[in-house]
Every structure is written in C-alpha cells, then in structure tokens.
mmCIF file of C-alpha atoms in Angstrom:
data_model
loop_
_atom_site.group_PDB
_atom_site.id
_atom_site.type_symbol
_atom_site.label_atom_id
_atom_site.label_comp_id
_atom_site.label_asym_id
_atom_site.label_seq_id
_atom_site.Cartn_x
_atom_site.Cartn_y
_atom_site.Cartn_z
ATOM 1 C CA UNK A 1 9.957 -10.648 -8.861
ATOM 2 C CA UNK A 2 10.455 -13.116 -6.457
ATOM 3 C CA UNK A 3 13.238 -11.191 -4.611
ATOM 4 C CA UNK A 4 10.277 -8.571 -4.088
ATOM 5 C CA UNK A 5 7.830 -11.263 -3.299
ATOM 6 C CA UNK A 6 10.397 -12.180 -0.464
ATOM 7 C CA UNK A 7 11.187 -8.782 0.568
ATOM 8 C CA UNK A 8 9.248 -8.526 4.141
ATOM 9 C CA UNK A 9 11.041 -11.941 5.004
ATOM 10 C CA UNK A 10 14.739 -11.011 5.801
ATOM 11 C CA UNK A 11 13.244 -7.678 8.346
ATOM 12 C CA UNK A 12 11.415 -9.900 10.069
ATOM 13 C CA UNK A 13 14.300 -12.723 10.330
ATOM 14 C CA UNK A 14 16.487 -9.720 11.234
ATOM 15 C CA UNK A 15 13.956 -8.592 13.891
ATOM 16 C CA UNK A 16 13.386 -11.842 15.522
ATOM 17 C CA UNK A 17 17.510 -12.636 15.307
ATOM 18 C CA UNK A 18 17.761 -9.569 17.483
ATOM 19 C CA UNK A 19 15.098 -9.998 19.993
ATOM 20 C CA UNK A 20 16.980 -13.380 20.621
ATOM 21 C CA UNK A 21 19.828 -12.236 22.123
ATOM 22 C CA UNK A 22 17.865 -9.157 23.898
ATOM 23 C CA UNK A 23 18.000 -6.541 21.471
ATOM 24 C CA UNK A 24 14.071 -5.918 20.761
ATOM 25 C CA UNK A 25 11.516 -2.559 20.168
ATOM 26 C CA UNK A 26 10.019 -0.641 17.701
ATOM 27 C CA UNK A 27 13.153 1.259 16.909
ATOM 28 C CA UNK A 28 14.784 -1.735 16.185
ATOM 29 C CA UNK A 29 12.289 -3.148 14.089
ATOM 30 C CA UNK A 30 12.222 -0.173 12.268
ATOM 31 C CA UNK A 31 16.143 0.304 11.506
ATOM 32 C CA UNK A 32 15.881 -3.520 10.475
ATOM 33 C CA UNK A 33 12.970 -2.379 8.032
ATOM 34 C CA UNK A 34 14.945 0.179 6.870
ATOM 35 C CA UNK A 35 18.210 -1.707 6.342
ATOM 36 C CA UNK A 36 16.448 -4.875 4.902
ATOM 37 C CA UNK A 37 14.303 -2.877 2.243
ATOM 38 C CA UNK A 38 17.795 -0.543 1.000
ATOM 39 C CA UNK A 39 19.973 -4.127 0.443
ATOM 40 C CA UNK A 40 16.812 -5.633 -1.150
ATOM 41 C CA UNK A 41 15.394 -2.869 -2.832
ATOM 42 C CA UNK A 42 19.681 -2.751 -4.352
ATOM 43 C CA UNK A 43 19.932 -6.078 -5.055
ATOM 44 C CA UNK A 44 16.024 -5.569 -7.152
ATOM 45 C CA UNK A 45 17.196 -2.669 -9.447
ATOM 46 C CA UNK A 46 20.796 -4.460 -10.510
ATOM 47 C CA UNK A 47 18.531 -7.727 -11.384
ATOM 48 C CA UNK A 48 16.146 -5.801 -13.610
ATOM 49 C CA UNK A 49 18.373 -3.049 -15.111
ATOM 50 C CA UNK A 50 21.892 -5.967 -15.363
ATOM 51 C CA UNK A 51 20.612 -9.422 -15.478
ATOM 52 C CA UNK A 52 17.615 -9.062 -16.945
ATOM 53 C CA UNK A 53 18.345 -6.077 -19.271
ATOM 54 C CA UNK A 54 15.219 -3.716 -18.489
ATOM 55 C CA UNK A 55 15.324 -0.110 -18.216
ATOM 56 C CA UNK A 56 15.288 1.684 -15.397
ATOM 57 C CA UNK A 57 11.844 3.526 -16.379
ATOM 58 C CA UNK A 58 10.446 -0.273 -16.567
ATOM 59 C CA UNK A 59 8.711 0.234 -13.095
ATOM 60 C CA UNK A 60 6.975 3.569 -13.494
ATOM 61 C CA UNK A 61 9.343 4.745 -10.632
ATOM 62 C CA UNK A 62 11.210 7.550 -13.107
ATOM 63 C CA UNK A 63 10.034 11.430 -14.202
ATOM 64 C CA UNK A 64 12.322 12.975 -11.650
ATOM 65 C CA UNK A 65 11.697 13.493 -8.417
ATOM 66 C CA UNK A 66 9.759 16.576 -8.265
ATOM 67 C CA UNK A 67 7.135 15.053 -10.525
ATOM 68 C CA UNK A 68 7.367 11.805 -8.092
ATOM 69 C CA UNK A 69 6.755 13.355 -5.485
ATOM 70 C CA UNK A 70 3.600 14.960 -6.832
ATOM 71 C CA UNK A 71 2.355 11.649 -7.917
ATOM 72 C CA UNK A 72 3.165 9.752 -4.199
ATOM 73 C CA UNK A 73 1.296 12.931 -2.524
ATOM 74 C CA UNK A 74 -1.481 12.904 -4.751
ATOM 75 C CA UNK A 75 -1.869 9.187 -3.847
ATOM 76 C CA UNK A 76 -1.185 9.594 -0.015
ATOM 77 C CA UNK A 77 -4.437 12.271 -0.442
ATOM 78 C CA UNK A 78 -6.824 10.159 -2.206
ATOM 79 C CA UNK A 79 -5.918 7.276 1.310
ATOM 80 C CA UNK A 80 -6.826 10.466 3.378
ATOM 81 C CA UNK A 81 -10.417 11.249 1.765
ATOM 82 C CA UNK A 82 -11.647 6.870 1.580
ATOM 83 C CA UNK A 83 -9.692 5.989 4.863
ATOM 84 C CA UNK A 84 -10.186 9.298 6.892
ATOM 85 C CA UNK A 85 -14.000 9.213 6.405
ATOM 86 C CA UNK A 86 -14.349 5.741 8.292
ATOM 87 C CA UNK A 87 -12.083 6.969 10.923
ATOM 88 C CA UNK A 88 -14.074 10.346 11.670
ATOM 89 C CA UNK A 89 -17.511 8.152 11.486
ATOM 90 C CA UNK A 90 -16.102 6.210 13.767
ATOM 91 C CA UNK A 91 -15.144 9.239 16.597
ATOM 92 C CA UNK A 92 -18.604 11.370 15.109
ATOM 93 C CA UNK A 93 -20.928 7.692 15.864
ATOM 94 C CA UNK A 94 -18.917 7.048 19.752
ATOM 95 C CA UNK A 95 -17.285 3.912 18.761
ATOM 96 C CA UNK A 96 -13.653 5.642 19.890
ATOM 97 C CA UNK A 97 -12.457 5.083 23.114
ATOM 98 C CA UNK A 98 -11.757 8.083 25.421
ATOM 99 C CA UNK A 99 -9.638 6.415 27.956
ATOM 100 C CA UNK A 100 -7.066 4.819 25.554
ATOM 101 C CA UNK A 101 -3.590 5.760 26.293
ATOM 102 C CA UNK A 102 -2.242 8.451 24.729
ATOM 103 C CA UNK A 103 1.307 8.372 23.917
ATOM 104 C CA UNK A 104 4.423 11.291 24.657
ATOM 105 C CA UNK A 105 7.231 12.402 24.189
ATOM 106 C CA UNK A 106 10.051 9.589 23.532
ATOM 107 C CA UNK A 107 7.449 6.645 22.756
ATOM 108 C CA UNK A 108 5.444 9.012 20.659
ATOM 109 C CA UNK A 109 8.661 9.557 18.475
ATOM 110 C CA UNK A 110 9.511 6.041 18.687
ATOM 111 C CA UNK A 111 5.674 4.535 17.528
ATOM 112 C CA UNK A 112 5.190 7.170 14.867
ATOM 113 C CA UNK A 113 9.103 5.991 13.145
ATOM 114 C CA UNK A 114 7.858 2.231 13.496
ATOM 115 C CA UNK A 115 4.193 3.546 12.028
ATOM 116 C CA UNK A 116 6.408 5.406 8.576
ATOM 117 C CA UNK A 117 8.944 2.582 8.210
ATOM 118 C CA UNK A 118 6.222 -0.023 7.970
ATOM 119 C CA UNK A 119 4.018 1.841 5.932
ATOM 120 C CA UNK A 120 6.132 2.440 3.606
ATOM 121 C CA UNK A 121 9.380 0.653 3.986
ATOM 122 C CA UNK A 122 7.807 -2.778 4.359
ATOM 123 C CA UNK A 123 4.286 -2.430 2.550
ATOM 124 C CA UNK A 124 3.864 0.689 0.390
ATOM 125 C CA UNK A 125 6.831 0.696 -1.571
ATOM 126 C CA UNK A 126 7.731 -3.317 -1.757
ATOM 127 C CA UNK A 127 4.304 -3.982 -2.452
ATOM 128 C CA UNK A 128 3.661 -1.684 -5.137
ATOM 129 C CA UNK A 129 7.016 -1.752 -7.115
ATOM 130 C CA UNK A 130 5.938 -5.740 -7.186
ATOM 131 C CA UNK A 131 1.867 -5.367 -8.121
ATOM 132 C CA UNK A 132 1.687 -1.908 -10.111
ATOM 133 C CA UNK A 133 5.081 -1.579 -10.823
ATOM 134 C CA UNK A 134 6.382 -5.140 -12.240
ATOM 135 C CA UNK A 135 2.983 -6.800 -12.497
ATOM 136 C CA UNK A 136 0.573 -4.526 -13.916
ATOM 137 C CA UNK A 137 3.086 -3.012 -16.409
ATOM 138 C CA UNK A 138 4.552 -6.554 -17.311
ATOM 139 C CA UNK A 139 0.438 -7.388 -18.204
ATOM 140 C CA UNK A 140 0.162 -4.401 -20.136
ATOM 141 C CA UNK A 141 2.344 -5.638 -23.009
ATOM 142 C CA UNK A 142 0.248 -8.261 -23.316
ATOM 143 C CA UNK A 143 -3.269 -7.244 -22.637
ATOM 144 C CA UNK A 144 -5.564 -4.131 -22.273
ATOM 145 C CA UNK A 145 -4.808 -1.132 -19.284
ATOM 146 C CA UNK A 146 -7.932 -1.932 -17.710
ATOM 147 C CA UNK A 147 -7.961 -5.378 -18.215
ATOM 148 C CA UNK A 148 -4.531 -5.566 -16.766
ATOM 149 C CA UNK A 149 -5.431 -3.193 -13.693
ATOM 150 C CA UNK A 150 -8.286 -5.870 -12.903
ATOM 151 C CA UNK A 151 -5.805 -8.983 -12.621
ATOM 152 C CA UNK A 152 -3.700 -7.352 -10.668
ATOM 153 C CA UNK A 153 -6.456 -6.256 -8.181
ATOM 154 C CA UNK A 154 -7.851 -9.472 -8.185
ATOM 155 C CA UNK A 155 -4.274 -11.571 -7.555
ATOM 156 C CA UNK A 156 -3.400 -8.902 -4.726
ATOM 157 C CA UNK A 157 -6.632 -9.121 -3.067
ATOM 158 C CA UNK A 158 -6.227 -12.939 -3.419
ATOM 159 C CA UNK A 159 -3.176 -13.122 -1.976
ATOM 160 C CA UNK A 160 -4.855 -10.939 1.390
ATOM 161 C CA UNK A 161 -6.285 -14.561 2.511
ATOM 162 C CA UNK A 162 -3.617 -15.754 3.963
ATOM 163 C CA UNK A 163 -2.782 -12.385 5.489
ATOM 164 C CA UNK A 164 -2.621 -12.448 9.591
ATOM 165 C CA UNK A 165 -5.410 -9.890 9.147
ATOM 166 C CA UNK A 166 -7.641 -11.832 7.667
ATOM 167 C CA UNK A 167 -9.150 -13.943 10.489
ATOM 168 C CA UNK A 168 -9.784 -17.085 11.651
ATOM 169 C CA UNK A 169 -12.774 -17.939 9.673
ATOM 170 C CA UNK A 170 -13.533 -18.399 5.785
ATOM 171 C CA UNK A 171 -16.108 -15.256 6.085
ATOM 172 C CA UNK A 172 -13.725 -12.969 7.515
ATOM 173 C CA UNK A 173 -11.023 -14.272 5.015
ATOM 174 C CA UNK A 174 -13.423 -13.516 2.255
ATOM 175 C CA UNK A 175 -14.055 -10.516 3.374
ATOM 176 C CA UNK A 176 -10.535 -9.094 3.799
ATOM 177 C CA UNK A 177 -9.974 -10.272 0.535
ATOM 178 C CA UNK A 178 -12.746 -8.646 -1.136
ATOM 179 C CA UNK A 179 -12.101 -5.445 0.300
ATOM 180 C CA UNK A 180 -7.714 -5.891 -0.891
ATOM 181 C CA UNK A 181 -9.355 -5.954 -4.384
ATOM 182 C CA UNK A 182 -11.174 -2.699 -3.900
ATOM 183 C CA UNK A 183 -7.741 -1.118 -2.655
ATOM 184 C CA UNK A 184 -6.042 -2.757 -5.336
ATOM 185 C CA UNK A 185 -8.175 -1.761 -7.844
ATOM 186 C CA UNK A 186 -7.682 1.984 -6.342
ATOM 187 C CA UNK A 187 -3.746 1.681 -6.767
ATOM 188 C CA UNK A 188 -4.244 0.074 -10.302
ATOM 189 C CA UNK A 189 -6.149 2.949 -11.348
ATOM 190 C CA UNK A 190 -4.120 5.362 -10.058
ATOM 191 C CA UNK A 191 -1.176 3.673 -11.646
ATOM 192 C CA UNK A 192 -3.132 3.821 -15.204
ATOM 193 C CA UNK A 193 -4.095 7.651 -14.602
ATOM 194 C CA UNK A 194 -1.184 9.184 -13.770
ATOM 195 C CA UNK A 195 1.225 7.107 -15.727
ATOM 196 C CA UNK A 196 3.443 5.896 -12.359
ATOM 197 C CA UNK A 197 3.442 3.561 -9.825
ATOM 198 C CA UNK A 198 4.312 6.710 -7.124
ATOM 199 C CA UNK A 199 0.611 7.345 -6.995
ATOM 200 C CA UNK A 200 -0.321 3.737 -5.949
ATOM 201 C CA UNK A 201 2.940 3.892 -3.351
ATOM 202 C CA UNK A 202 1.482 6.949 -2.113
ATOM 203 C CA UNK A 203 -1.943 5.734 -1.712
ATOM 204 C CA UNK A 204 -0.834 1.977 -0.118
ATOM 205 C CA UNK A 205 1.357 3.940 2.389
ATOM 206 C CA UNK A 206 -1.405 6.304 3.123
ATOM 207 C CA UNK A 207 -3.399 4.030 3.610
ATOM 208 C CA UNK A 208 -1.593 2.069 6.336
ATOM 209 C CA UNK A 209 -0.553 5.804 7.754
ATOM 210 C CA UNK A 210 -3.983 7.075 7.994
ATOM 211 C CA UNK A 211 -5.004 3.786 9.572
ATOM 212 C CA UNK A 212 -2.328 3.674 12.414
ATOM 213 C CA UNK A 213 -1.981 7.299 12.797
ATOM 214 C CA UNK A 214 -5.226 7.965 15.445
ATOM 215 C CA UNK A 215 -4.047 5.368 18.110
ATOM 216 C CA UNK A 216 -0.860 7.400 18.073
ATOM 217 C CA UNK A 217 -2.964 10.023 19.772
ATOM 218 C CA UNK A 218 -4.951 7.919 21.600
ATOM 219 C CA UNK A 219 -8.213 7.608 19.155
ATOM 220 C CA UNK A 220 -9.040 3.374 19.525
ATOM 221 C CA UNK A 221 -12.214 1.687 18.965
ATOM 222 C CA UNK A 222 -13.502 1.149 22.065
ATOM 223 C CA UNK A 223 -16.717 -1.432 20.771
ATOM 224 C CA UNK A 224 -16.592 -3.048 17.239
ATOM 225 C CA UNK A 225 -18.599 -0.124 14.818
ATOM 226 C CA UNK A 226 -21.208 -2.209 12.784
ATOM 227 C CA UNK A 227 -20.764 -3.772 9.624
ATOM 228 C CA UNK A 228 -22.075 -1.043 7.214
ATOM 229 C CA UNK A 229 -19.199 0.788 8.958
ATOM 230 C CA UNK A 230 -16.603 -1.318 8.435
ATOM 231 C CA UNK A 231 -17.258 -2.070 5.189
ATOM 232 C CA UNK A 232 -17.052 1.620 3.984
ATOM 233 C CA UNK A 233 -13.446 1.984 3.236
ATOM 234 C CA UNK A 234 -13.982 -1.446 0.706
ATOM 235 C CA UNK A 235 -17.038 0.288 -0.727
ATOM 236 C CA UNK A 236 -15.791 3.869 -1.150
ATOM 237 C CA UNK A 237 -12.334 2.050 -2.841
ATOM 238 C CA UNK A 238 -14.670 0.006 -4.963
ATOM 239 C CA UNK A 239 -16.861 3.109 -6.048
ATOM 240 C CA UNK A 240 -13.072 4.900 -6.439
ATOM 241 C CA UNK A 241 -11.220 2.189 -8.583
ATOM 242 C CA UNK A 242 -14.560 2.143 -11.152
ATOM 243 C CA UNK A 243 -14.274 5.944 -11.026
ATOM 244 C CA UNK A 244 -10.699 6.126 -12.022
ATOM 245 C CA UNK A 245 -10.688 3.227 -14.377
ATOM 246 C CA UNK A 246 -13.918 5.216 -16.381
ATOM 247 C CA UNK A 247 -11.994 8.496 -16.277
ATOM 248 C CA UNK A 248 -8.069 6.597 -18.030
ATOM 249 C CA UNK A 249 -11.169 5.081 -20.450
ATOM 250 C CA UNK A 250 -13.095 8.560 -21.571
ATOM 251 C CA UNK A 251 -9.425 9.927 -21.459
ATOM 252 C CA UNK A 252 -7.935 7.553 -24.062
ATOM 253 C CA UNK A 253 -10.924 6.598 -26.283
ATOM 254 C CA UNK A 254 -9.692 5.787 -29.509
ATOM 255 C CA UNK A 255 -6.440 5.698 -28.435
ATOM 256 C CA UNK A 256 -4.450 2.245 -27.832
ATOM 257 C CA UNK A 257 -1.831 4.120 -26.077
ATOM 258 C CA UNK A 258 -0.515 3.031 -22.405
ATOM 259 C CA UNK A 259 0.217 5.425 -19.776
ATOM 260 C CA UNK A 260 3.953 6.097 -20.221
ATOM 261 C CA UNK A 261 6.327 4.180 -17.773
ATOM 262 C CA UNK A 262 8.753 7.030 -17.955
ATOM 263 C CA UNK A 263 6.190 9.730 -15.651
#
C-alpha cells in the first residue's frame, strides 16, 4: 500500500533529475511515467502475491482481458456523459476561447502521449489499484459494500486538500474536496456494480482524458463559467454514485454476497 501511495514520487524525481542536466519535455515526462509506473507497478504485484501471500484476483484487476477491457470502457463512458456535459455547456454558454492555440502535427502527437500517460499511467491506474482496488476490497471483509464504498470516497476526497489543485484558500480546498468524494463515490460504485476495479480505472482515466482532451484542439476557457457551472461535474457524480450504490443495493437485497474480486 504504501509503495502505491508513493507511486507518482519516483516519475516526478525522474523527471526533474532529467531536466537538470537538460533533458526536459512532455515526451520525456511521459517515458519517465511510463517507466516509473512498470518497475513500481512490478515491484506492487510480487509484494502482494510473494510477501504478503494474496492472490492475484485480490485487486479486482483479473476476468481476462476481454472482460477487462469491457469493464475499463464502460467506465471511460460513464467520465464521457458527467465530464463531457460541463465541457459542451461550457462551448454552448461562450465561456471557450476562440483564439486559443491550436496544436499540430508533432506537438499535437507529443501533448496527446503526455495527456494518456498521465491519465492513466500516473492517476487512473495507481490511484485506483490503491482506493478501489486495495482499499475498498480490504474494507469489504470487514464491513458492508456500501458502507465500504463511502470510506473510501470520503478518505480519497480527503486526501484532494492538499492536492496542487485545490487552491490557495480553505473554500476552494473544501470545495475540491467535496467534489473528489463525488468522483470517488462514482468509482466506488462502479467498483461494487461490476465486480472490478477496471471500471473505476476506466472512469478516473476518463475523467482526466475528457478533461485535457479539448485544449488539445484548442477549446480553453476564455472567462471563468459561473459557479452553478462548475459545480456540475461534482453534482452529476454525486447524483451518479447514489444512483449506482441504489442499483448494487436493489440488485443484492437479501443477499450478503460481495461483488466477486475475480471479474
């Protein structure tokens, strides 16, 4: 656990080592991604499956890859429909800005590697094979699914104040945090529903894709959109991680079963 909890460190240690002695750029901070999370992500599974004697299916990260797959894009969908309707508001309402650069060619294909590597390699999958995958399953051997999917919502949204994106001020920081929980609660759901923490990878990576994907293509915010607008993406995950946590409970009434680590 805390090998994942430390997981973002060494990429960015690598990153900075590099840029010291002139070697700097997106592509370079996204092979270091890539390199850091493989080692790490290595050094993870022999911990769990050798030292500490888990299975493999302990994480939710088995059911072969076909049926992975299906669970990551269902995720990656459900981050297009919340995230995606802020983003059109926000180009429907005027808020984008039409003379932001747009990028080509080389330093398109360079920006949209950096925009996948981070998505995924540093937040999506780290994050989630730590909160839904270790955390969440870890709770539910000792307490209820949906009690379980709550903690973990609430401890990764906690953990958001601190976060470089939270601002400057106790309001903002409150804020961000908040609206982590709603996510979280999102991926915790869709980590009870479909039995597998691939959904929850797919949906955290999504998320971050959908987000950075516009100003690839030149689609900024020109002037901040107002606050009903910016709080839409918390709200519709909020609204989203109730939904999901009603539909596991109608689905398993009577039932004390937990969704199976092995799908």
């Amino acid at each position: 656990m805390v090998l994942m909890l430390l997981m973002t460190v060494p990429a960015q240690l690598v990153v900075l080592g590099l840029g010291a002695v002139g070697v700097q750029g997106r592509l370079v901070e996204s092979l270091a991604h890539l390199l850091v999370f493989v080692t790490l992500l290595g050094i993870v599974w022999l911990v769990r499956t050798r030292w500490e004697g888990d299975p493999a299916t302990y994480l939710a990260l088995g059911g072969g890859a076909g049926r992975a797959l299906t669970r990551l894009e269902v995720g990656i969908g459900v981050a297009i429909v919340l995230v995606g309707s802020q983003l059109a508001l926000i180009a429907l309402l005027g808020y984008a800005d039409p003379n932001a650069p747009v990028l080509t060619g080389a330093d398109l294909a360079v920006m949209a590697l950096w925009t996948f590597t981070v998505s995924f390699l540093l937040q999506g999958l780290p994050e989630e094979i730590l909160w839904r995958g270790y955390l969440q399953t870890t709770l539910m051997s000792r307490l209820s699914p949906i009690t379980s999917a709550i903690l973990t919502a609430v401890f990764f949204g906690s953990m958001h104040v601190v976060s470089f994106g939270s601002g400057g001020t106790w309001d903002s920081k409150l804020v961000y945090a908040l609206t982590a929980m709603a996510m979280g609660l999102v991926m915790a759901g869709l980590r009870l529903v479909t039995g597998s923490t691939w959904a929850a990878i797919g949906y955290h990576a999504g998320w971050h894709l959908v987000s950075r994907t516009p100003a690839l293509f030149g689609v900024q915010v020109a002037v901040p959109p107002p606050v009903w607008l910016q709080l839409l993406p918390g709200i519709l995950e909020l609204l989203a991680g109730v939904a999901l946590l009603v539909w596991w409970r109608r689905t398993h009434r009577g039932s004390a079963a937990v969704p199976s680590s092995r799908s």
